[in-house]
Amino acid sequence: MNDYEVIIGLEVHAELSTNTKIYCNCTTEFGADPNTHCCPICTGMPGTLPVLNEKVVEYAVKAGLAMNCEISRFSKQDRKNYFYPDLPKAYQISQYDLPLCEHGNIEITVGKDKEKYKKNIGITRIHIEEDAGKLIHDAFTGDTLVDLNRCAVPLIEIVSEPDIRSADEAVAYMQTLKSILEYLEVCDCKMQEGSLRCDVNLSVRKRGQKEFGTRTETKNLNSFRAIYNSIEFEIKRQIEVLENGGKIIQETRRFDDVKNIGYAMRTKENADDYRYFPEPDLAPIVLSEEYIEKIKNALPEMPHIKKERYMSKYGLPEYDAEQLTASKYVAKFFEEANDICNNPKAVSNWIMSDLFRLLNENEIEITSCKITSENLAKLILLIDKGTISSKIAKQIFEEMFENGKNPEDIVKEKGMTQISDENAIKEMVEKVVSNNPQSVTDYKAGKDRALGFLVGQIMKETKGKANPQIVNKMLIEILNK
Ligand code: ADP
Ligand code: MG
Ligand code: ZN
């Protein structure tokens, strides 16, 4: 496999989070009953005319600027003609030769620790287009049903240069795009709902060879895992074909996410097959300098800038700053909590370790987590004030994750307040010492493990509530008497 180099370019489709569709007033809301979010325009009835939703242009320009593109002052929309049951007009309005944005790039970070490197990936173009409907295959009856709710939901298609060289780079690129689109609030990026999905174009060539090999295109991948696995599969397949003296056929492929195998769908069509021509019912899109300038000035702080700020302002390590800022929602959670408790390192630690672990284990996003940023801040304040030990705090955190309760209430309900009263602790230490003469002898004989055992016994007696610093101090005092 090392004799080959892998060439990948991604075409990413992002559904724009406008309230209404691209050419009519129908809502873009997801998950309604089939064919309830449609009208004569988005179902392509004869005699209807499209009117372009201005927000679509604004969102696409935002994305273009954030990805360092040149914004076209003059662009137009075109008809891409093909028949499929999910496309009632038998053409899709898209952009062909004059897209809204061109010649951009984004920086990605690949790998971890020593293996980590940064790389620029070129963005060929970003254009606007309409989505198609959905076919629902009923496995029971064998029927195929059509749901047109998604017809004419606005999309941007982001086409990358063939700059990507591995599955890891493809995933890092997709994660960076997702992060940027979330920060811009132009796409909700719910990959499992299909609002962010991509096609992987992939070819291999012998190292040293100049020309690219023939590529295949695997369509509609909607999870990072599917992107990664489909690429690994396709690299192996192409190399095997070539090594056995075969040829790669330029084709469109699918990837079965569950079985982890790819299969050919159809040989690829060329652009001329679509008979592209300018959309006669829509005027060209002409943008003024002021319009573009205004959008540029209103762009939010982007993830890589936020990361730098977290490092300089809060003194967080680069890795932590990167993890906290990769998702806009995590960054927001971090900032809200820190505004209350003013302890950035503690907030960062709780998010990076316990919170990420629980989110992962439960496969949920931070946006649907029951712990609020305010309650995390309260928990940190309880530790900082010495009301609870950090060990008890871990238990409380788990409970907060389960039921979303206020940590102050949990402490009160369960009597978890830390015992810091020296007299009370002294009593317990004396009791444990007199009950464990063997450990005392061991300690005096220089066996340090005996000390740990005695501390453990005291913590057990107090159900973890004794202040560990005071316990240690008292124990040593009494043992050395
Ligand atoms: P289409 O798929 O609509 O024909 P393009 O020809 O512009 O569109 O290419 C789409 C994608 O394929 C781009 O992301 C581009 O970088 C990538 N690509 C082009 N040639 C190759 C190749 N030989 N190997 C891998 N990717 C390629
Ligand atoms: Mg394509
Ligand atoms: Zn409509």
JSON list of N, CA and C in Angstrom, two decimals, residues 214-264:
[
{"chain": "A", "resi": 214, "resn": "THR", "atom": "N", "xyz": [-7.83, 7.54, -12.10]},
{"chain": "A", "resi": 214, "resn": "THR", "atom": "CA", "xyz": [-9.28, 7.68, -12.28]},
{"chain": "A", "resi": 214, "resn": "THR", "atom": "C", "xyz": [-9.94, 7.65, -10.91]},
{"chain": "A", "resi": 215, "resn": "ARG", "atom": "N", "xyz": [-10.95, 8.51, -10.71]},
{"chain": "A", "resi": 215, "resn": "ARG", "atom": "CA", "xyz": [-11.55, 8.61, -9.38]},
{"chain": "A", "resi": 215, "resn": "ARG", "atom": "C", "xyz": [-12.94, 7.99, -9.34]},
{"chain": "A", "resi": 216, "resn": "THR", "atom": "N", "xyz": [-13.33, 7.60, -8.14]},
{"chain": "A", "resi": 216, "resn": "THR", "atom": "CA", "xyz": [-14.71, 7.21, -7.91]},
{"chain": "A", "resi": 216, "resn": "THR", "atom": "C", "xyz": [-15.30, 8.22, -6.94]},
{"chain": "A", "resi": 217, "resn": "GLU", "atom": "N", "xyz": [-16.62, 8.26, -6.89]},
{"chain": "A", "resi": 217, "resn": "GLU", "atom": "CA", "xyz": [-17.28, 9.19, -5.99]},
{"chain": "A", "resi": 217, "resn": "GLU", "atom": "C", "xyz": [-18.26, 8.41, -5.11]},
{"chain": "A", "resi": 218, "resn": "THR", "atom": "N", "xyz": [-18.00, 8.37, -3.80]},
{"chain": "A", "resi": 218, "resn": "THR", "atom": "CA", "xyz": [-18.91, 7.70, -2.87]},
{"chain": "A", "resi": 218, "resn": "THR", "atom": "C", "xyz": [-19.83, 8.76, -2.28]},
{"chain": "A", "resi": 219, "resn": "LYS", "atom": "N", "xyz": [-21.12, 8.54, -2.47]},
{"chain": "A", "resi": 219, "resn": "LYS", "atom": "CA", "xyz": [-22.14, 9.57, -2.22]},
{"chain": "A", "resi": 219, "resn": "LYS", "atom": "C", "xyz": [-22.69, 9.56, -0.79]},
{"chain": "A", "resi": 220, "resn": "ASN", "atom": "N", "xyz": [-23.05, 10.75, -0.33]},
{"chain": "A", "resi": 220, "resn": "ASN", "atom": "CA", "xyz": [-23.95, 10.90, 0.81]},
{"chain": "A", "resi": 220, "resn": "ASN", "atom": "C", "xyz": [-23.53, 10.24, 2.12]},
{"chain": "A", "resi": 221, "resn": "LEU", "atom": "N", "xyz": [-22.33, 10.56, 2.58]},
{"chain": "A", "resi": 221, "resn": "LEU", "atom": "CA", "xyz": [-21.87, 10.02, 3.85]},
{"chain": "A", "resi": 221, "resn": "LEU", "atom": "C", "xyz": [-22.26, 11.00, 4.93]},
{"chain": "A", "resi": 222, "resn": "ASN", "atom": "N", "xyz": [-22.88, 10.48, 6.01]},
{"chain": "A", "resi": 222, "resn": "ASN", "atom": "CA", "xyz": [-23.35, 11.44, 7.01]},
{"chain": "A", "resi": 222, "resn": "ASN", "atom": "C", "xyz": [-22.91, 11.16, 8.44]},
{"chain": "A", "resi": 223, "resn": "SER", "atom": "N", "xyz": [-21.70, 10.60, 8.58]},
{"chain": "A", "resi": 223, "resn": "SER", "atom": "CA", "xyz": [-21.07, 10.57, 9.90]},
{"chain": "A", "resi": 223, "resn": "SER", "atom": "C", "xyz": [-19.57, 10.53, 9.69]},
{"chain": "A", "resi": 224, "resn": "PHE", "atom": "N", "xyz": [-18.82, 10.97, 10.71]},
{"chain": "A", "resi": 224, "resn": "PHE", "atom": "CA", "xyz": [-17.36, 10.95, 10.58]},
{"chain": "A", "resi": 224, "resn": "PHE", "atom": "C", "xyz": [-16.88, 9.52, 10.40]},
{"chain": "A", "resi": 225, "resn": "ARG", "atom": "N", "xyz": [-17.53, 8.60, 11.10]},
{"chain": "A", "resi": 225, "resn": "ARG", "atom": "CA", "xyz": [-17.11, 7.20, 11.02]},
{"chain": "A", "resi": 225, "resn": "ARG", "atom": "C", "xyz": [-17.32, 6.65, 9.61]},
{"chain": "A", "resi": 226, "resn": "ALA", "atom": "N", "xyz": [-18.47, 7.00, 9.01]},
{"chain": "A", "resi": 226, "resn": "ALA", "atom": "CA", "xyz": [-18.74, 6.52, 7.66]},
{"chain": "A", "resi": 226, "resn": "ALA", "atom": "C", "xyz": [-17.73, 7.11, 6.67]},
{"chain": "A", "resi": 227, "resn": "ILE", "atom": "N", "xyz": [-17.37, 8.37, 6.85]},
{"chain": "A", "resi": 227, "resn": "ILE", "atom": "CA", "xyz": [-16.37, 8.98, 5.96]},
{"chain": "A", "resi": 227, "resn": "ILE", "atom": "C", "xyz": [-15.06, 8.21, 6.09]},
{"chain": "A", "resi": 228, "resn": "TYR", "atom": "N", "xyz": [-14.63, 8.01, 7.33]},
{"chain": "A", "resi": 228, "resn": "TYR", "atom": "CA", "xyz": [-13.35, 7.33, 7.58]},
{"chain": "A", "resi": 228, "resn": "TYR", "atom": "C", "xyz": [-13.37, 5.91, 7.00]},
{"chain": "A", "resi": 229, "resn": "ASN", "atom": "N", "xyz": [-14.38, 5.16, 7.35]},
{"chain": "A", "resi": 229, "resn": "ASN", "atom": "CA", "xyz": [-14.43, 3.75, 6.92]},
{"chain": "A", "resi": 229, "resn": "ASN", "atom": "C", "xyz": [-14.58, 3.61, 5.41]},
{"chain": "A", "resi": 230, "resn": "SER", "atom": "N", "xyz": [-15.39, 4.48, 4.79]},
{"chain": "A", "resi": 230, "resn": "SER", "atom": "CA", "xyz": [-15.58, 4.35, 3.35]},
{"chain": "A", "resi": 230, "resn": "SER", "atom": "C", "xyz": [-14.27, 4.65, 2.62]},
{"chain": "A", "resi": 231, "resn": "ILE", "atom": "N", "xyz": [-13.49, 5.58, 3.15]},
{"chain": "A", "resi": 231, "resn": "ILE", "atom": "CA", "xyz": [-12.21, 5.91, 2.51]},
{"chain": "A", "resi": 231, "resn": "ILE", "atom": "C", "xyz": [-11.23, 4.74, 2.63]},
{"chain": "A", "resi": 232, "resn": "GLU", "atom": "N", "xyz": [-11.13, 4.19, 3.85]},
{"chain": "A", "resi": 232, "resn": "GLU", "atom": "CA", "xyz": [-10.24, 3.05, 4.04]},
{"chain": "A", "resi": 232, "resn": "GLU", "atom": "C", "xyz": [-10.64, 1.90, 3.10]},
{"chain": "A", "resi": 233, "resn": "PHE", "atom": "N", "xyz": [-11.93, 1.68, 3.00]},
{"chain": "A", "resi": 233, "resn": "PHE", "atom": "CA", "xyz": [-12.43, 0.61, 2.12]},
{"chain": "A", "resi": 233, "resn": "PHE", "atom": "C", "xyz": [-12.04, 0.88, 0.67]},
{"chain": "A", "resi": 234, "resn": "GLU", "atom": "N", "xyz": [-12.29, 2.09, 0.22]},
{"chain": "A", "resi": 234, "resn": "GLU", "atom": "CA", "xyz": [-12.09, 2.42, -1.20]},
{"chain": "A", "resi": 234, "resn": "GLU", "atom": "C", "xyz": [-10.60, 2.44, -1.58]},
{"chain": "A", "resi": 235, "resn": "ILE", "atom": "N", "xyz": [-9.74, 2.85, -0.66]},
{"chain": "A", "resi": 235, "resn": "ILE", "atom": "CA", "xyz": [-8.29, 2.82, -0.95]},
{"chain": "A", "resi": 235, "resn": "ILE", "atom": "C", "xyz": [-7.87, 1.38, -1.20]},
{"chain": "A", "resi": 236, "resn": "LYS", "atom": "N", "xyz": [-8.26, 0.51, -0.29]},
{"chain": "A", "resi": 236, "resn": "LYS", "atom": "CA", "xyz": [-7.89, -0.91, -0.43]},
{"chain": "A", "resi": 236, "resn": "LYS", "atom": "C", "xyz": [-8.43, -1.48, -1.74]},
{"chain": "A", "resi": 237, "resn": "ARG", "atom": "N", "xyz": [-9.68, -1.18, -2.02]},
{"chain": "A", "resi": 237, "resn": "ARG", "atom": "CA", "xyz": [-10.31, -1.75, -3.21]},
{"chain": "A", "resi": 237, "resn": "ARG", "atom": "C", "xyz": [-9.59, -1.31, -4.48]},
{"chain": "A", "resi": 238, "resn": "GLN", "atom": "N", "xyz": [-9.32, 0.01, -4.57]},
{"chain": "A", "resi": 238, "resn": "GLN", "atom": "CA", "xyz": [-8.68, 0.51, -5.79]},
{"chain": "A", "resi": 238, "resn": "GLN", "atom": "C", "xyz": [-7.29, -0.09, -5.98]},
{"chain": "A", "resi": 239, "resn": "ILE", "atom": "N", "xyz": [-6.52, -0.17, -4.88]},
{"chain": "A", "resi": 239, "resn": "ILE", "atom": "CA", "xyz": [-5.17, -0.71, -5.00]},
{"chain": "A", "resi": 239, "resn": "ILE", "atom": "C", "xyz": [-5.22, -2.18, -5.43]},
{"chain": "A", "resi": 240, "resn": "GLU", "atom": "N", "xyz": [-6.17, -2.90, -4.86]},
{"chain": "A", "resi": 240, "resn": "GLU", "atom": "CA", "xyz": [-6.31, -4.31, -5.23]},
{"chain": "A", "resi": 240, "resn": "GLU", "atom": "C", "xyz": [-6.62, -4.47, -6.71]},
{"chain": "A", "resi": 241, "resn": "VAL", "atom": "N", "xyz": [-7.56, -3.65, -7.19]},
{"chain": "A", "resi": 241, "resn": "VAL", "atom": "CA", "xyz": [-7.92, -3.72, -8.62]},
{"chain": "A", "resi": 241, "resn": "VAL", "atom": "C", "xyz": [-6.68, -3.47, -9.47]},
{"chain": "A", "resi": 242, "resn": "LEU", "atom": "N", "xyz": [-5.93, -2.42, -9.14]},
{"chain": "A", "resi": 242, "resn": "LEU", "atom": "CA", "xyz": [-4.75, -2.07, -9.94]},
{"chain": "A", "resi": 242, "resn": "LEU", "atom": "C", "xyz": [-3.67, -3.14, -9.85]},
{"chain": "A", "resi": 243, "resn": "GLU", "atom": "N", "xyz": [-3.46, -3.65, -8.64]},
{"chain": "A", "resi": 243, "resn": "GLU", "atom": "CA", "xyz": [-2.43, -4.68, -8.46]},
{"chain": "A", "resi": 243, "resn": "GLU", "atom": "C", "xyz": [-2.76, -5.97, -9.22]},
{"chain": "A", "resi": 244, "resn": "ASN", "atom": "N", "xyz": [-4.06, -6.20, -9.43]},
{"chain": "A", "resi": 244, "resn": "ASN", "atom": "CA", "xyz": [-4.46, -7.39, -10.18]},
{"chain": "A", "resi": 244, "resn": "ASN", "atom": "C", "xyz": [-4.56, -7.11, -11.67]},
{"chain": "A", "resi": 245, "resn": "GLY", "atom": "N", "xyz": [-3.98, -5.99, -12.09]},
{"chain": "A", "resi": 245, "resn": "GLY", "atom": "CA", "xyz": [-3.95, -5.66, -13.51]},
{"chain": "A", "resi": 245, "resn": "GLY", "atom": "C", "xyz": [-5.23, -5.05, -14.04]},
{"chain": "A", "resi": 246, "resn": "GLY", "atom": "N", "xyz": [-6.17, -4.72, -13.15]},
{"chain": "A", "resi": 246, "resn": "GLY", "atom": "CA", "xyz": [-7.44, -4.15, -13.59]},
{"chain": "A", "resi": 246, "resn": "GLY", "atom": "C", "xyz": [-7.39, -2.64, -13.74]},
{"chain": "A", "resi": 247, "resn": "LYS", "atom": "N", "xyz": [-8.52, -2.07, -14.13]},
{"chain": "A", "resi": 247, "resn": "LYS", "atom": "CA", "xyz": [-8.64, -0.62, -14.31]},
{"chain": "A", "resi": 247, "resn": "LYS", "atom": "C", "xyz": [-9.72, -0.08, -13.39]},
{"chain": "A", "resi": 248, "resn": "ILE", "atom": "N", "xyz": [-9.54, 1.15, -12.89]},
{"chain": "A", "resi": 248, "resn": "ILE", "atom": "CA", "xyz": [-10.60, 1.77, -12.09]},
{"chain": "A", "resi": 248, "resn": "ILE", "atom": "C", "xyz": [-11.62, 2.38, -13.05]},
{"chain": "A", "resi": 249, "resn": "ILE", "atom": "N", "xyz": [-12.87, 2.09, -12.79]},
{"chain": "A", "resi": 249, "resn": "ILE", "atom": "CA", "xyz": [-13.93, 2.69, -13.61]},
{"chain": "A", "resi": 249, "resn": "ILE", "atom": "C", "xyz": [-14.43, 3.93, -12.90]},
{"chain": "A", "resi": 250, "resn": "GLN", "atom": "N", "xyz": [-14.59, 5.02, -13.63]},
{"chain": "A", "resi": 250, "resn": "GLN", "atom": "CA", "xyz": [-15.14, 6.23, -13.02]},
{"chain": "A", "resi": 250, "resn": "GLN", "atom": "C", "xyz": [-16.61, 5.99, -12.73]},
{"chain": "A", "resi": 251, "resn": "GLU", "atom": "N", "xyz": [-16.94, 5.86, -11.44]},
{"chain": "A", "resi": 251, "resn": "GLU", "atom": "CA", "xyz": [-18.31, 5.49, -11.11]},
{"chain": "A", "resi": 251, "resn": "GLU", "atom": "C", "xyz": [-18.77, 6.16, -9.82]},
{"chain": "A", "resi": 252, "resn": "THR", "atom": "N", "xyz": [-20.09, 6.15, -9.64]},
{"chain": "A", "resi": 252, "resn": "THR", "atom": "CA", "xyz": [-20.70, 6.64, -8.42]},
{"chain": "A", "resi": 252, "resn": "THR", "atom": "C", "xyz": [-20.95, 5.45, -7.53]},
{"chain": "A", "resi": 253, "resn": "ARG", "atom": "N", "xyz": [-20.57, 5.57, -6.24]},
{"chain": "A", "resi": 253, "resn": "ARG", "atom": "CA", "xyz": [-20.67, 4.42, -5.35]},
{"chain": "A", "resi": 253, "resn": "ARG", "atom": "C", "xyz": [-21.46, 4.78, -4.09]},
{"chain": "A", "resi": 254, "resn": "ARG", "atom": "N", "xyz": [-21.88, 3.75, -3.41]},
{"chain": "A", "resi": 254, "resn": "ARG", "atom": "CA", "xyz": [-22.54, 3.92, -2.10]},
{"chain": "A", "resi": 254, "resn": "ARG", "atom": "C", "xyz": [-21.72, 3.18, -1.06]},
{"chain": "A", "resi": 255, "resn": "PHE", "atom": "N", "xyz": [-21.91, 3.57, 0.20]},
{"chain": "A", "resi": 255, "resn": "PHE", "atom": "CA", "xyz": [-21.22, 2.86, 1.27]},
{"chain": "A", "resi": 255, "resn": "PHE", "atom": "C", "xyz": [-22.25, 2.42, 2.30]},
{"chain": "A", "resi": 256, "resn": "ASP", "atom": "N", "xyz": [-22.25, 1.14, 2.60]},
{"chain": "A", "resi": 256, "resn": "ASP", "atom": "CA", "xyz": [-23.16, 0.62, 3.62]},
{"chain": "A", "resi": 256, "resn": "ASP", "atom": "C", "xyz": [-22.47, 0.71, 4.97]},
{"chain": "A", "resi": 257, "resn": "ASP", "atom": "N", "xyz": [-23.00, 1.61, 5.75]},
{"chain": "A", "resi": 257, "resn": "ASP", "atom": "CA", "xyz": [-22.48, 2.02, 7.03]},
{"chain": "A", "resi": 257, "resn": "ASP", "atom": "C", "xyz": [-22.51, 0.90, 8.07]},
{"chain": "A", "resi": 258, "resn": "VAL", "atom": "N", "xyz": [-23.47, -0.01, 7.92]},
{"chain": "A", "resi": 258, "resn": "VAL", "atom": "CA", "xyz": [-23.65, -1.07, 8.90]},
{"chain": "A", "resi": 258, "resn": "VAL", "atom": "C", "xyz": [-22.75, -2.26, 8.54]},
{"chain": "A", "resi": 259, "resn": "LYS", "atom": "N", "xyz": [-22.78, -2.66, 7.27]},
{"chain": "A", "resi": 259, "resn": "LYS", "atom": "CA", "xyz": [-21.95, -3.80, 6.84]},
{"chain": "A", "resi": 259, "resn": "LYS", "atom": "C", "xyz": [-20.52, -3.38, 6.58]},
{"chain": "A", "resi": 260, "resn": "ASN", "atom": "N", "xyz": [-20.27, -2.06, 6.50]},
{"chain": "A", "resi": 260, "resn": "ASN", "atom": "CA", "xyz": [-18.92, -1.56, 6.22]},
{"chain": "A", "resi": 260, "resn": "ASN", "atom": "C", "xyz": [-18.38, -1.97, 4.86]},
{"chain": "A", "resi": 261, "resn": "ILE", "atom": "N", "xyz": [-19.24, -1.98, 3.84]},
{"chain": "A", "resi": 261, "resn": "ILE", "atom": "CA", "xyz": [-18.74, -2.22, 2.50]},
{"chain": "A", "resi": 261, "resn": "ILE", "atom": "C", "xyz": [-19.30, -1.21, 1.51]},
{"chain": "A", "resi": 262, "resn": "GLY", "atom": "N", "xyz": [-18.48, -0.93, 0.50]},
{"chain": "A", "resi": 262, "resn": "GLY", "atom": "CA", "xyz": [-18.92, -0.02, -0.55]},
{"chain": "A", "resi": 262, "resn": "GLY", "atom": "C", "xyz": [-19.34, -0.83, -1.77]},
{"chain": "A", "resi": 263, "resn": "TYR", "atom": "N", "xyz": [-20.24, -0.27, -2.56]},
{"chain": "A", "resi": 263, "resn": "TYR", "atom": "CA", "xyz": [-20.60, -0.95, -3.81]},
{"chain": "A", "resi": 263, "resn": "TYR", "atom": "C", "xyz": [-20.92, 0.07, -4.89]},
{"chain": "A", "resi": 264, "resn": "ALA", "atom": "N", "xyz": [-20.76, -0.36, -6.15]},
{"chain": "A", "resi": 264, "resn": "ALA", "atom": "CA", "xyz": [-20.97, 0.54, -7.28]},
{"chain": "A", "resi": 264, "resn": "ALA", "atom": "C", "xyz": [-22.46, 0.79, -7.48]}
]
